[in-house]
mmCIF file of C-alpha atoms and ligand atoms in Angstrom:
data_model
loop_
_atom_site.group_PDB
_atom_site.id
_atom_site.type_symbol
_atom_site.label_atom_id
_atom_site.label_comp_id
_atom_site.label_asym_id
_atom_site.label_seq_id
_atom_site.Cartn_x
_atom_site.Cartn_y
_atom_site.Cartn_z
ATOM 1 C CA MET A 236 -0.250 27.150 -3.994
ATOM 2 C CA ASP A 237 -3.096 27.562 -1.486
ATOM 3 C CA ILE A 238 -5.934 25.580 -2.991
ATOM 4 C CA LEU A 239 -4.909 22.739 -4.794
ATOM 5 C CA THR A 240 -7.789 21.004 -6.927
ATOM 6 C CA LEU A 241 -7.134 17.272 -8.236
ATOM 7 C CA LEU A 242 -8.595 14.555 -10.037
ATOM 8 C CA GLN A 243 -9.916 12.247 -7.290
ATOM 9 C CA PRO A 244 -7.202 10.358 -5.960
ATOM 10 C CA ASP A 245 -7.303 6.590 -5.806
ATOM 11 C CA ASP A 246 -5.293 4.397 -2.929
ATOM 12 C CA TRP A 247 -3.475 1.479 -4.590
ATOM 13 C CA HIS A 248 -2.703 -0.458 -1.218
ATOM 14 C CA ALA A 249 -5.235 -0.332 1.679
ATOM 15 C CA HIS A 250 -5.730 -2.690 4.720
ATOM 16 C CA LEU A 251 -9.491 -2.452 5.897
ATOM 17 C CA ARG A 252 -10.055 -5.764 7.445
ATOM 18 C CA ASP A 253 -13.262 -7.158 8.240
ATOM 19 C CA GLY A 254 -16.226 -7.090 10.369
ATOM 20 C CA ASP A 255 -16.385 -4.174 12.977
ATOM 21 C CA SER A 256 -13.212 -3.133 11.945
ATOM 22 C CA LEU A 257 -15.043 -1.511 8.545
ATOM 23 C CA LYS A 258 -17.220 0.820 10.385
ATOM 24 C CA ARG A 259 -14.068 2.793 10.928
ATOM 25 C CA THR A 260 -11.888 2.098 7.915
ATOM 26 C CA VAL A 261 -14.252 2.063 5.040
ATOM 27 C CA PRO A 262 -15.682 5.813 5.806
ATOM 28 C CA ASP A 263 -12.340 7.157 6.554
ATOM 29 C CA LEU A 264 -10.588 5.773 3.239
ATOM 30 C CA ALA A 265 -13.945 6.424 0.868
ATOM 31 C CA LYS A 266 -14.132 10.331 2.020
ATOM 32 C CA GLN A 267 -10.930 11.154 0.095
ATOM 33 C CA PHE A 268 -10.490 8.303 -2.500
ATOM 34 C CA HIS A 269 -12.586 7.050 -5.219
ATOM 35 C CA ARG A 270 -10.998 3.741 -5.500
ATOM 36 C CA ALA A 271 -8.706 1.423 -3.433
ATOM 37 C CA ILE A 272 -6.815 -1.896 -3.825
ATOM 38 C CA CYS A 273 -8.283 -3.837 -0.642
ATOM 39 C CA MET A 274 -5.582 -5.985 0.443
ATOM 40 C CA PRO A 275 -6.635 -9.683 1.216
ATOM 41 C CA ASN A 276 -4.588 -10.499 4.549
ATOM 42 C CA LEU A 277 -7.496 -11.241 6.375
ATOM 43 C CA VAL A 278 -8.053 -14.321 8.780
ATOM 44 C CA PRO A 279 -8.448 -16.587 6.804
ATOM 45 C CA PRO A 280 -7.155 -14.915 3.521
ATOM 46 C CA VAL A 281 -9.197 -14.025 0.761
ATOM 47 C CA LYS A 282 -7.643 -16.624 -1.677
ATOM 48 C CA THR A 283 -10.397 -16.884 -4.365
ATOM 49 C CA VAL A 284 -12.325 -14.438 -6.873
ATOM 50 C CA GLU A 285 -15.591 -15.761 -5.531
ATOM 51 C CA GLU A 286 -14.395 -14.991 -1.693
ATOM 52 C CA ALA A 287 -13.244 -11.363 -3.040
ATOM 53 C CA VAL A 288 -16.637 -10.671 -4.202
ATOM 54 C CA ALA A 289 -18.141 -11.550 -1.212
ATOM 55 C CA TYR A 290 -15.595 -9.578 0.644
ATOM 56 C CA ARG A 291 -16.312 -6.418 -1.666
ATOM 57 C CA GLU A 292 -20.037 -6.897 -0.549
ATOM 58 C CA ARG A 293 -19.334 -6.703 2.998
ATOM 59 C CA ILE A 294 -16.955 -3.457 2.418
ATOM 60 C CA MET A 295 -19.893 -1.746 0.241
ATOM 61 C CA GLN A 296 -22.244 -2.148 3.047
ATOM 62 C CA HIS A 297 -20.092 0.671 5.250
ATOM 63 C CA VAL A 298 -19.988 3.256 2.512
ATOM 64 C CA PRO A 299 -21.632 6.315 3.820
ATOM 65 C CA GLU A 300 -24.627 7.376 1.773
ATOM 66 C CA GLY A 301 -23.733 9.475 -1.119
ATOM 67 C CA ILE A 302 -20.432 8.309 -1.604
ATOM 68 C CA ASP A 303 -19.155 6.841 -4.527
ATOM 69 C CA PHE A 304 -16.518 4.112 -3.488
ATOM 70 C CA ASP A 305 -15.133 1.381 -5.933
ATOM 71 C CA PRO A 306 -13.156 -1.056 -3.728
ATOM 72 C CA ARG A 307 -10.597 -2.847 -6.245
ATOM 73 C CA MET A 308 -10.094 -6.610 -4.736
ATOM 74 C CA VAL A 309 -6.872 -8.705 -4.653
ATOM 75 C CA LEU A 310 -6.560 -12.255 -4.112
ATOM 76 C CA TYR A 311 -3.772 -13.525 -1.861
ATOM 77 C CA PHE A 312 -1.177 -15.597 -3.067
ATOM 78 C CA THR A 313 -0.486 -18.951 -1.298
ATOM 79 C CA ASP A 314 1.525 -22.193 -2.349
ATOM 80 C CA HIS A 315 -1.670 -23.874 -3.499
ATOM 81 C CA THR A 316 -3.386 -21.268 -5.593
ATOM 82 C CA PRO A 317 -4.352 -23.119 -8.526
ATOM 83 C CA SER A 318 -3.414 -21.661 -12.208
ATOM 84 C CA ASP A 319 -6.692 -21.490 -13.386
ATOM 85 C CA GLU A 320 -7.474 -18.855 -10.826
ATOM 86 C CA ILE A 321 -5.673 -16.431 -12.623
ATOM 87 C CA LYS A 322 -8.020 -16.292 -15.905
ATOM 88 C CA LYS A 323 -10.878 -15.828 -13.127
ATOM 89 C CA ILE A 324 -8.817 -12.824 -11.991
ATOM 90 C CA LYS A 325 -8.475 -11.735 -15.767
ATOM 91 C CA ASP A 326 -12.414 -12.225 -16.389
ATOM 92 C CA SER A 327 -13.597 -10.730 -13.228
ATOM 93 C CA SER A 328 -14.993 -6.920 -12.895
ATOM 94 C CA VAL A 329 -13.811 -6.668 -9.412
ATOM 95 C CA VAL A 330 -10.604 -8.405 -8.658
ATOM 96 C CA ASN A 331 -7.417 -6.534 -10.636
ATOM 97 C CA ALA A 332 -4.546 -8.204 -8.832
ATOM 98 C CA ILE A 333 -3.022 -11.020 -7.179
ATOM 99 C CA LYS A 334 -0.569 -10.156 -3.663
ATOM 100 C CA LEU A 335 2.186 -12.482 -2.701
ATOM 101 C CA TYR A 336 3.235 -12.089 0.866
ATOM 102 C CA PRO A 337 6.825 -14.178 1.400
ATOM 103 C CA ALA A 338 5.299 -16.530 4.177
ATOM 104 C CA GLY A 339 6.085 -15.048 7.485
ATOM 105 C CA ALA A 340 6.869 -11.185 6.169
ATOM 106 C CA THR A 341 4.719 -9.332 7.765
ATOM 107 C CA THR A 342 0.839 -9.422 9.462
ATOM 108 C CA ASN A 343 -1.220 -12.040 8.345
ATOM 109 C CA SER A 344 1.186 -13.464 6.057
ATOM 110 C CA ASP A 345 1.368 -16.885 7.534
ATOM 111 C CA ASN A 346 -0.266 -18.540 4.417
ATOM 112 C CA GLY A 347 1.910 -16.718 1.882
ATOM 113 C CA VAL A 348 4.393 -18.440 -0.376
ATOM 114 C CA SER A 349 7.040 -20.393 1.248
ATOM 115 C CA ASP A 350 9.496 -20.314 -2.023
ATOM 116 C CA ILE A 351 8.681 -18.321 -5.058
ATOM 117 C CA ARG A 352 10.032 -20.899 -7.335
ATOM 118 C CA LYS A 353 7.396 -23.181 -6.275
ATOM 119 C CA VAL A 354 4.767 -21.057 -7.889
ATOM 120 C CA TYR A 355 6.311 -20.222 -11.371
ATOM 121 C CA HIS A 356 3.740 -22.027 -12.571
ATOM 122 C CA VAL A 357 1.252 -19.654 -11.711
ATOM 123 C CA ILE A 358 3.539 -16.588 -12.380
ATOM 124 C CA GLU A 359 3.576 -17.848 -15.907
ATOM 125 C CA GLN A 360 -0.303 -17.487 -16.105
ATOM 126 C CA LEU A 361 -0.245 -14.095 -14.597
ATOM 127 C CA GLU A 362 2.414 -12.946 -17.297
ATOM 128 C CA GLU A 363 0.423 -14.690 -19.948
ATOM 129 C CA HIS A 364 -3.143 -12.797 -19.183
ATOM 130 C CA GLN A 365 -1.061 -9.618 -17.951
ATOM 131 C CA VAL A 366 -2.729 -9.445 -14.317
ATOM 132 C CA PRO A 367 -0.565 -7.360 -12.114
ATOM 133 C CA LEU A 368 1.367 -9.247 -9.601
ATOM 134 C CA LEU A 369 1.684 -7.029 -6.090
ATOM 135 C CA LEU A 370 4.503 -7.913 -4.148
ATOM 136 C CA HIS A 371 5.623 -7.608 -0.570
ATOM 137 C CA GLY A 372 9.398 -7.361 -1.438
ATOM 138 C CA GLU A 373 11.171 -8.371 1.710
ATOM 139 C CA VAL A 374 13.167 -11.632 2.525
ATOM 140 C CA THR A 375 12.231 -13.532 5.547
ATOM 141 C CA HIS A 376 15.102 -15.689 6.463
ATOM 142 C CA SER A 377 15.954 -14.952 10.441
ATOM 143 C CA HIS A 378 19.829 -14.571 9.651
ATOM 144 C CA VAL A 379 18.872 -11.330 7.637
ATOM 145 C CA ASP A 380 18.884 -7.995 9.199
ATOM 146 C CA ILE A 381 15.637 -6.316 8.925
ATOM 147 C CA PHE A 382 17.000 -3.125 7.493
ATOM 148 C CA ASP A 383 18.157 -5.102 4.868
ATOM 149 C CA ARG A 384 15.388 -7.190 3.978
ATOM 150 C CA GLU A 385 14.013 -5.226 0.960
ATOM 151 C CA LYS A 386 17.176 -5.025 -0.744
ATOM 152 C CA ARG A 387 18.086 -8.630 -0.498
ATOM 153 C CA PHE A 388 14.686 -9.335 -2.010
ATOM 154 C CA LEU A 389 15.728 -7.530 -4.817
ATOM 155 C CA ASP A 390 18.913 -9.377 -5.344
ATOM 156 C CA GLU A 391 17.702 -12.708 -4.903
ATOM 157 C CA VAL A 392 14.174 -12.667 -5.724
ATOM 158 C CA LEU A 393 12.911 -10.084 -7.864
ATOM 159 C CA THR A 394 16.052 -10.187 -10.411
ATOM 160 C CA PRO A 395 15.788 -13.982 -11.006
ATOM 161 C CA LEU A 396 11.795 -13.448 -11.213
ATOM 162 C CA LEU A 397 12.107 -10.718 -14.008
ATOM 163 C CA ARG A 398 14.920 -12.954 -15.924
ATOM 164 C CA GLN A 399 12.217 -15.712 -16.222
ATOM 165 C CA PHE A 400 9.386 -13.647 -16.614
ATOM 166 C CA PRO A 401 10.358 -10.229 -18.589
ATOM 167 C CA GLN A 402 6.692 -9.379 -19.638
ATOM 168 C CA LEU A 403 5.434 -9.601 -16.065
ATOM 169 C CA LYS A 404 3.441 -6.725 -14.870
ATOM 170 C CA LEU A 405 4.195 -6.080 -11.267
ATOM 171 C CA VAL A 406 4.166 -3.453 -8.432
ATOM 172 C CA LEU A 407 6.606 -3.662 -5.727
ATOM 173 C CA GLU A 408 4.414 -2.372 -2.817
ATOM 174 C CA HIS A 409 5.381 0.498 -0.210
ATOM 175 C CA ILE A 410 9.109 0.460 -1.196
ATOM 176 C CA THR A 411 11.176 1.879 1.590
ATOM 177 C CA THR A 412 14.871 1.880 0.276
ATOM 178 C CA ALA A 413 16.932 3.699 -2.550
ATOM 179 C CA ASP A 414 17.695 0.375 -3.826
ATOM 180 C CA ALA A 415 14.359 -0.405 -4.241
ATOM 181 C CA ALA A 416 13.508 2.950 -6.031
ATOM 182 C CA HIS A 417 16.720 2.467 -8.386
ATOM 183 C CA PHE A 418 15.826 -0.948 -9.302
ATOM 184 C CA VAL A 419 12.275 0.324 -10.165
ATOM 185 C CA LEU A 420 13.847 2.875 -12.312
ATOM 186 C CA GLU A 421 15.943 0.446 -14.388
ATOM 187 C CA GLN A 422 12.843 -1.817 -15.236
ATOM 188 C CA GLY A 423 10.634 -1.053 -18.206
ATOM 189 C CA ARG A 424 7.280 0.255 -17.910
ATOM 190 C CA GLN A 425 5.674 -2.877 -16.666
ATOM 191 C CA VAL A 426 7.326 -2.484 -13.116
ATOM 192 C CA ALA A 427 6.080 0.174 -10.861
ATOM 193 C CA ALA A 428 6.128 0.947 -7.070
ATOM 194 C CA THR A 429 3.800 2.354 -4.400
ATOM 195 C CA ILE A 430 5.174 4.491 -1.743
ATOM 196 C CA THR A 431 3.481 5.457 1.586
ATOM 197 C CA PRO A 432 2.892 8.780 3.561
ATOM 198 C CA GLN A 433 4.919 7.421 6.464
ATOM 199 C CA HIS A 434 8.032 6.373 4.328
ATOM 200 C CA LEU A 435 8.182 10.196 2.632
ATOM 201 C CA LEU A 436 7.725 12.026 5.812
ATOM 202 C CA PHE A 437 9.603 9.727 8.599
ATOM 203 C CA ASN A 438 12.813 7.696 8.802
ATOM 204 C CA ARG A 439 13.874 5.510 11.648
ATOM 205 C CA ASN A 440 14.927 8.263 13.766
ATOM 206 C CA ASP A 441 11.358 9.401 14.175
ATOM 207 C CA MET A 442 10.465 6.002 15.478
ATOM 208 C CA LEU A 443 13.518 5.486 17.652
ATOM 209 C CA VAL A 444 15.162 8.520 18.703
ATOM 210 C CA GLY A 445 13.951 10.004 22.503
ATOM 211 C CA GLY A 446 12.214 6.869 22.976
ATOM 212 C CA ILE A 447 10.562 3.907 20.909
ATOM 213 C CA LYS A 448 7.442 5.119 19.071
ATOM 214 C CA PRO A 449 5.166 1.872 18.267
ATOM 215 C CA HIS A 450 2.524 3.999 16.009
ATOM 216 C CA PHE A 451 5.968 4.595 13.732
ATOM 217 C CA TYR A 452 6.372 0.819 13.474
ATOM 218 C CA CYS A 453 5.307 -0.970 10.126
ATOM 219 C CA LEU A 454 6.701 -3.452 7.635
ATOM 220 C CA PRO A 455 9.234 -2.926 5.617
ATOM 221 C CA ILE A 456 10.249 -0.917 8.713
ATOM 222 C CA LEU A 457 11.310 2.935 8.399
ATOM 223 C CA LYS A 458 14.773 3.200 7.025
ATOM 224 C CA ARG A 459 17.712 5.759 7.273
ATOM 225 C CA GLN A 460 17.176 9.284 6.232
ATOM 226 C CA SER A 461 19.109 8.970 2.983
ATOM 227 C CA HIS A 462 16.592 6.483 1.978
ATOM 228 C CA GLN A 463 13.681 8.708 2.587
ATOM 229 C CA THR A 464 15.132 11.584 0.555
ATOM 230 C CA THR A 465 15.383 9.219 -2.616
ATOM 231 C CA LEU A 466 11.939 8.135 -1.816
ATOM 232 C CA LEU A 467 10.655 11.718 -1.699
ATOM 233 C CA GLU A 468 12.726 12.444 -4.955
ATOM 234 C CA VAL A 469 11.323 9.535 -6.982
ATOM 235 C CA ALA A 470 7.691 10.308 -5.650
ATOM 236 C CA THR A 471 7.798 13.842 -6.565
ATOM 237 C CA SER A 472 10.000 13.427 -9.618
ATOM 238 C CA GLY A 473 6.540 12.873 -12.077
ATOM 239 C CA ASN A 474 7.749 9.407 -13.304
ATOM 240 C CA PRO A 475 4.597 7.535 -13.737
ATOM 241 C CA LYS A 476 6.258 4.355 -12.217
ATOM 242 C CA PHE A 477 5.742 5.721 -8.919
ATOM 243 C CA PHE A 478 2.347 6.204 -7.285
ATOM 244 C CA LEU A 479 -0.091 6.278 -4.432
ATOM 245 C CA GLY A 480 -0.257 3.454 -2.016
ATOM 246 C CA THR A 481 -0.999 4.331 1.618
ATOM 247 C CA ASP A 482 -0.532 0.880 3.270
ATOM 248 C CA SER A 483 -3.311 2.332 5.711
ATOM 249 C CA ALA A 484 -3.099 -0.590 8.393
ATOM 250 C CA PRO A 485 -5.395 -0.685 11.592
ATOM 251 C CA HIS A 486 -4.284 -2.265 14.743
ATOM 252 C CA ALA A 487 -6.038 -1.427 17.720
ATOM 253 C CA GLN A 488 -4.355 0.796 20.202
ATOM 254 C CA SER A 489 -3.278 -2.346 22.615
ATOM 255 C CA LYS A 490 -1.829 -4.167 19.776
ATOM 256 C CA LYS A 491 0.457 -1.705 19.155
ATOM 257 C CA GLU A 492 1.297 -0.334 22.270
ATOM 258 C CA ASN A 493 2.223 -3.927 23.402
ATOM 259 C CA ALA A 494 5.572 -5.845 24.558
ATOM 260 C CA CYS A 495 5.222 -7.286 20.917
ATOM 261 C CA GLY A 496 3.408 -4.489 18.971
ATOM 262 C CA CYS A 497 1.975 -5.137 15.617
ATOM 263 C CA ALA A 498 3.303 -3.513 12.405
ATOM 264 C CA GLY A 499 1.171 -1.036 10.825
ATOM 265 C CA CYS A 500 0.434 2.669 10.514
ATOM 266 C CA TYR A 501 -3.134 3.817 10.014
ATOM 267 C CA SER A 502 -3.046 6.888 7.894
ATOM 268 C CA ALA A 503 -6.551 6.585 6.183
ATOM 269 C CA PRO A 504 -8.485 9.537 7.624
ATOM 270 C CA TYR A 505 -5.550 12.014 6.772
ATOM 271 C CA ALA A 506 -3.800 10.117 3.760
ATOM 272 C CA ILE A 507 -3.919 12.875 1.011
ATOM 273 C CA GLU A 508 -3.181 15.553 3.422
ATOM 274 C CA LEU A 509 -0.358 13.818 4.425
ATOM 275 C CA TYR A 510 0.771 13.350 1.137
ATOM 276 C CA ALA A 511 0.421 16.820 0.225
ATOM 277 C CA GLN A 512 2.557 17.929 3.146
ATOM 278 C CA ALA A 513 5.340 15.828 1.620
ATOM 279 C CA PHE A 514 5.438 17.157 -1.938
ATOM 280 C CA ASP A 515 4.654 20.653 -0.488
ATOM 281 C CA GLN A 516 8.331 19.983 1.766
ATOM 282 C CA MET A 517 9.666 19.535 -1.940
ATOM 283 C CA GLY A 518 8.534 22.307 -3.624
ATOM 284 C CA LYS A 519 6.522 19.877 -6.128
ATOM 285 C CA LEU A 520 2.793 20.124 -5.125
ATOM 286 C CA ASP A 521 2.100 20.135 -9.136
ATOM 287 C CA LYS A 522 3.539 16.761 -9.125
ATOM 288 C CA LEU A 523 0.983 15.412 -6.678
ATOM 289 C CA GLU A 524 -2.202 14.758 -8.888
ATOM 290 C CA GLY A 525 0.169 12.408 -11.132
ATOM 291 C CA PHE A 526 1.434 10.480 -7.957
ATOM 292 C CA ALA A 527 -2.191 10.413 -6.515
ATOM 293 C CA SER A 528 -4.618 10.302 -9.436
ATOM 294 C CA HIS A 529 -3.387 9.517 -12.944
ATOM 295 C CA PHE A 530 -0.380 6.762 -12.678
ATOM 296 C CA GLY A 531 -2.144 4.254 -10.592
ATOM 297 C CA ALA A 532 -5.208 4.135 -12.759
ATOM 298 C CA ASP A 533 -3.167 4.068 -15.907
ATOM 299 C CA PHE A 534 -0.988 1.074 -14.734
ATOM 300 C CA TYR A 535 -3.860 -1.045 -13.987
ATOM 301 C CA GLY A 536 -5.490 0.071 -17.267
ATOM 302 C CA LEU A 537 -8.491 1.434 -15.743
ATOM 303 C CA GLU A 538 -9.977 4.892 -16.458
ATOM 304 C CA ARG A 539 -8.799 7.772 -14.489
ATOM 305 C CA ASN A 540 -11.720 9.136 -12.057
ATOM 306 C CA SER A 541 -13.939 12.026 -13.198
ATOM 307 C CA LYS A 542 -14.735 13.885 -9.873
ATOM 308 C CA THR A 543 -12.288 16.292 -8.232
ATOM 309 C CA ILE A 544 -11.280 17.023 -4.509
ATOM 310 C CA THR A 545 -9.844 20.369 -3.390
ATOM 311 C CA LEU A 546 -6.907 20.596 -0.556
ATOM 312 C CA VAL A 547 -6.411 24.029 0.934
ATOM 313 C CA ARG A 548 -3.649 24.963 2.678
ATOM 314 C CA LYS A 549 -5.282 25.431 6.292
ATOM 315 C CA GLU A 550 -3.545 23.889 9.402
ATOM 316 C CA GLN A 551 -5.307 20.948 10.845
ATOM 317 C CA THR A 552 -4.169 18.751 14.131
ATOM 318 C CA ILE A 553 -4.481 15.156 13.585
ATOM 319 C CA ALA A 554 -6.691 13.472 16.269
ATOM 320 C CA GLU A 555 -4.984 11.994 19.196
ATOM 321 C CA ARG A 556 -7.062 8.891 19.185
ATOM 322 C CA LEU A 557 -10.102 7.564 16.869
ATOM 323 C CA THR A 558 -12.944 5.085 18.128
ATOM 324 C CA TYR A 559 -12.122 1.657 16.776
ATOM 325 C CA PHE A 560 -13.611 -0.951 18.942
ATOM 326 C CA PRO A 561 -16.030 -0.274 21.978
ATOM 327 C CA ASN A 562 -12.890 -0.630 24.299
ATOM 328 C CA ASP A 563 -10.208 -0.169 22.116
ATOM 329 C CA ASP A 564 -9.496 3.048 19.918
ATOM 330 C CA ILE A 565 -7.113 3.325 17.074
ATOM 331 C CA ILE A 566 -4.071 6.027 17.129
ATOM 332 C CA PRO A 567 -3.783 7.383 13.560
ATOM 333 C CA LEU A 568 -0.146 8.161 12.023
ATOM 334 C CA PHE A 569 1.303 11.551 13.478
ATOM 335 C CA ALA A 570 -1.807 11.565 15.829
ATOM 336 C CA GLY A 571 -2.120 15.079 17.848
ATOM 337 C CA GLN A 572 0.464 16.769 15.363
ATOM 338 C CA THR A 573 -0.256 19.567 13.214
ATOM 339 C CA ILE A 574 -0.152 19.518 9.376
ATOM 340 C CA ASN A 575 -0.330 22.545 6.824
ATOM 341 C CA TRP A 576 -3.114 21.132 4.339
ATOM 342 C CA SER A 577 -7.005 20.004 4.956
ATOM 343 C CA LEU A 578 -9.395 18.612 2.470
ATOM 344 C CA GLN A 579 -12.147 20.739 1.840
HETATM 345 C C1 NCD M 139 0.395 -4.678 7.084
HETATM 346 C C2 NCD M 139 -0.799 -5.295 7.796
HETATM 347 O O1 NCD M 139 -1.246 -5.029 9.164
HETATM 348 O O2 NCD M 139 -1.627 -5.524 7.334
HETATM 349 N N1 NCD M 139 1.375 -4.187 8.197
HETATM 350 C C3 NCD M 139 2.361 -3.220 7.719
HETATM 351 O O3 NCD M 139 3.176 -3.009 8.573
HETATM 352 N N2 NCD M 139 2.548 -2.853 6.776
HETATM 353 C C4 NCD M 139 0.708 -5.603 6.252
HETATM 354 C C5 NCD M 139 1.690 -5.081 4.959
HETATM 355 O O4 NCD M 139 1.267 -4.770 4.450
HETATM 356 O O5 NCD M 139 2.896 -5.536 5.464
HETATM 357 ZN ZN1 ZN M 140 0.016 -3.617 3.365
#
């Protein structure tokens, strides 16, 4: 298979940021994806439907002429999210979900939820209205090893949560372990997961062997190869519980190459080609369209896209750097490396 035509894909987990960042991030994403879930971890976070509508308008100002891009918005769950905001999400035509960051888990999560049991009264509304809860699935206790944080979240937070709310619709975002993949497989159809290109293509050796490579550092952190293998298996299995979410998360070069470097990989400009590379390695290109273009829309109860994109088996070298701010570039995921697929 050298030419692959797919229904246009959607990205169910992306960070576009705000202000000047949008000049870079919006065109990069919109050239391949029709829709993207735009994560709300801005400073300050996007906490109400009203703020999400305003953020969407700022994003739309950067969509290049002639491109049809439909940002899907998400609210940021805090300890103080009022229960009645959930009905507003249900009634909104632009907001599709709410994202829960355990406080302190990742970039801009200080306003996240300090203890999930404190917000069970709001989660009750999510279950009632069938509004998806998107989860950053890591515990944050300082004594828990960073490589065990996802597994501990499954046992200590997610299992009790689903026992309490068996009909809750939820997406475990950017899963990184075999434990999370198996957990999702064991649940009903209302529980799904997104998988990033970096967790399919790389493992912690890529980040740590032969020198520390900050551009592979994201959260949840890359795990050992056996986890990568399981993620590849489930992503390419054709199971609709697993779908595309890049977690493309831009940080300027100076913030990544730093004594205290930020977490996040910037994959937006090459995302669909990176996924094609991973599916091709597994001999499963025929499963890419379901993962990239069908299952996420079906989960969110949105129409599948109608246009198509075409990928060709043609080598391309990922840029060494991309312009971001006037004096600070951004280094994309897998910078300077050659991949086998190009977007036509
Ligand atoms: C994300 C970011 O930079 O906003 N970083 C990351 O490493 N994935 C936040 C997140 O999704 O955890
Ligand atoms: Zn993210």
